Amino acid sequence: MNPDLTRKSPEPAARMSRGLQWSLWLRSLSLQASWNHQRMQNLGLLWNVLPWLRRKKRHINRDRLFCRRYYGFFNTNPYLANFLIGGLIRLEEDLADRPAAESEFIGTFRDSVGRALASLGDQLFWLGLRPTLIMLICFSGLLGQVSSILIILGIFTVSQLVLRWLALQRGYELGMDIVDLLFDKRWHLWIARTKRAGMVLSGMVIGLYLAQVADTGVSPGRGMLWIGTGLGIGLPVILRKRLPGEAMIPAALILALLLTFAI
Amino acid sequence: MVPWVPPGLISDPNLPALMILGLMAGLLALDDTALAQTWFGQPLPAAILTGYLFGDPVTGLAVGLPLQLVLAGNLPVGQTFTGDPTSATVAAVGGSLLAGRPLSPVSVADTAGTLPLLGWVLLGAGLLSMLGHPLIQAERRVNGIWMLKGLHSLRDGRLARIENLHNRCLLTAFLRGLVSGILFTLVIHGVWVPLFAHLPSLLQTSLGTLPLLLPGLGVGTLIDRYGLKNSWHWMALGMVGTFFAARYFSGVLP
């Protein structure tokens, strides 16, 4: 069932009540707290949207069905999840007086938009912004700017909290039309830009490190940097799998022992 | 005192300091996945914050920077989540400082002095992080069991149950971080750092090389993620530009 809920009419943008927005926003920060292997963020999502249901008069049968709608497998990107949460609240409101069968459509909407946001968010945050920010704080660390590391992360924290707040309202305004948002070409532009920034910053970290070890006279430093880089690129190729960073440390120790023997 | 352990190897822990470190590890463990994900739980900021807590952010920088670089390729995403670097980092910095062994960053450390100890502490942090992995997985399995308990609300519509279950998961993540933080600190402070003096000299020399290998290893992992073909020219641009700028403005370097 796919009820006609698109809103392209010139009516003023819908606004979520401030109290509900605060409540949803605060809860959205812990969307992943109950992450589990079976259904991932399902419990977190249901917990997230409960403030909306709590504002209604108790109705056991409706509450039961509401819980059922949100208890299936669910996974999305936590930073972009609020677009979907806002949209879901809007759909719940729009479908509140419709037959129960129509409400099942919410599950389909949740799954498809959730998956699309997960994919965009993984590319933008985990593979784009995260390495970029990590390299930026490492660059600051190499310069000995300890407090600037905390400032950079503070700026990121405030920005992502603001994004989550705005996304909630935007998702609510758009409702079903969030789908249009997913096709916005700017997502891919930002993904490409953040990845490129990460690449340049990685090069900057290498450049600064090389200059520092050359200046401070840590004699084997330069050679070790290149050997380490070669090992980092080569190990996944040789082993045909990516090792977690923790496993790289003992691997590097074995290499260090071999180098000590060789020297 | 354990009879088979050499005298002086296990030192007494400082209880209030341990509790503070545990609380710090608990809060940062929440940040890792469960709450807000501000990235203050990443190894470098976690190490610096721990360092600040004990009045020595430089030791935090010394431990956090190589760890951050080598763990740069780890993704904190659902199924691919590996290790517990947050608790391990807090313990590595806190444990070293509690043991009275402050550390210096690679660029200012001397190869024969603090660098081997830094390598030893980094190795300890890596191993403890791997040790924390089954704990995180156990926490997620428990979350799964509690999630299944929530199925009862699908029958009786009791919303309070859902609220309680989710809050319980949040509390578990904090407690897991707190307990890991305290236990790992005890290991670093009581066993790992004192054990360094008893290591063979060959191993100590190799450990001095370890912190020098890790930055390259981390960057290499990122190149692998980006793809060498796509990234080499952007990286070369950043590297060459920064190298010459740093040499030219060498006065601004620490």
Coordinates of C-alpha atoms in Angstrom, one line a residue, chain A residues 16 18 20-32 41 44-51 70 74-91 109-110 113-118 120-121 125 157-179 181-182 187, chain B residues 34-37 166:
Chain A
M16 CA 7.3 20.3 15.0
R18 CA 9.7 22.7 20.3
L20 CA 8.9 17.3 21.0
Q21 CA 11.9 18.4 18.9
W22 CA 14.1 18.7 22.0
S23 CA 13.0 15.3 23.3
L24 CA 13.6 13.6 19.9
W25 CA 16.9 15.3 19.4
L26 CA 18.2 14.3 22.9
R27 CA 17.1 10.7 22.3
S28 CA 18.6 10.6 18.8
L29 CA 22.1 11.0 20.4
S30 CA 21.8 7.5 21.8
L31 CA 20.2 5.8 18.8
Q32 CA 23.0 3.2 18.8
Q41 CA 19.3 -0.1 15.8
G44 CA 17.2 2.5 19.6
L45 CA 14.8 3.7 16.9
L46 CA 11.7 2.7 18.8
W47 CA 13.0 4.4 22.0
N48 CA 13.7 7.4 19.9
V49 CA 10.2 7.9 18.5
L50 CA 8.4 7.1 21.8
P51 CA 8.1 10.7 23.0
Y70 CA 9.5 -0.2 14.7
F74 CA 16.8 -1.3 11.2
N75 CA 20.2 0.3 10.5
T76 CA 21.2 3.8 9.3
N77 CA 23.9 6.4 9.8
P78 CA 23.6 8.0 13.3
Y79 CA 24.5 11.5 12.0
L80 CA 21.9 11.6 9.3
A81 CA 19.2 9.5 11.1
N82 CA 17.3 12.6 12.2
F83 CA 16.1 13.3 8.6
L84 CA 14.4 9.9 8.8
I85 CA 13.2 10.3 12.3
G86 CA 11.6 13.7 11.5
G87 CA 10.0 12.1 8.4
L88 CA 8.7 9.2 10.3
I89 CA 7.0 11.4 12.9
R90 CA 5.4 13.4 10.1
L91 CA 4.1 10.2 8.5
F109 CA 9.5 4.0 4.0
R110 CA 11.7 3.5 7.1
V113 CA 15.2 5.8 3.4
G114 CA 17.2 4.3 6.2
R115 CA 19.3 2.2 3.8
A116 CA 19.9 5.2 1.5
L117 CA 21.0 7.5 4.4
A118 CA 23.2 4.7 5.7
L120 CA 25.4 8.3 2.1
G121 CA 26.4 8.7 5.7
F125 CA 31.2 10.5 7.6
T157 CA 30.8 18.2 17.9
V158 CA 28.8 21.4 17.8
S159 CA 28.4 21.1 14.0
Q160 CA 27.1 17.6 14.1
L161 CA 24.7 18.4 17.0
V162 CA 23.4 21.4 15.0
L163 CA 23.0 19.1 11.9
R164 CA 21.0 16.6 13.9
W165 CA 18.8 19.4 15.3
L166 CA 18.1 20.9 11.8
A167 CA 17.7 17.5 10.2
L168 CA 14.9 16.6 12.6
Q169 CA 12.9 19.7 11.5
R170 CA 13.8 19.3 7.8
G171 CA 12.7 15.6 7.8
Y172 CA 9.5 16.6 9.5
E173 CA 8.8 19.4 6.9
L174 CA 9.6 17.1 4.0
G175 CA 7.8 13.9 5.2
M176 CA 7.7 11.6 2.2
D177 CA 9.6 14.1 0.1
I178 CA 12.8 13.2 1.9
V179 CA 13.3 11.0 -1.1
L181 CA 16.7 15.1 -0.6
L182 CA 18.5 11.9 -1.2
W187 CA 25.9 14.8 -1.2
Chain B
A34 CA 26.4 4.6 22.3
L35 CA 26.1 8.3 22.9
A36 CA 26.6 11.3 20.6
Q37 CA 29.7 10.0 18.8
H166 CA 17.3 0.9 26.2

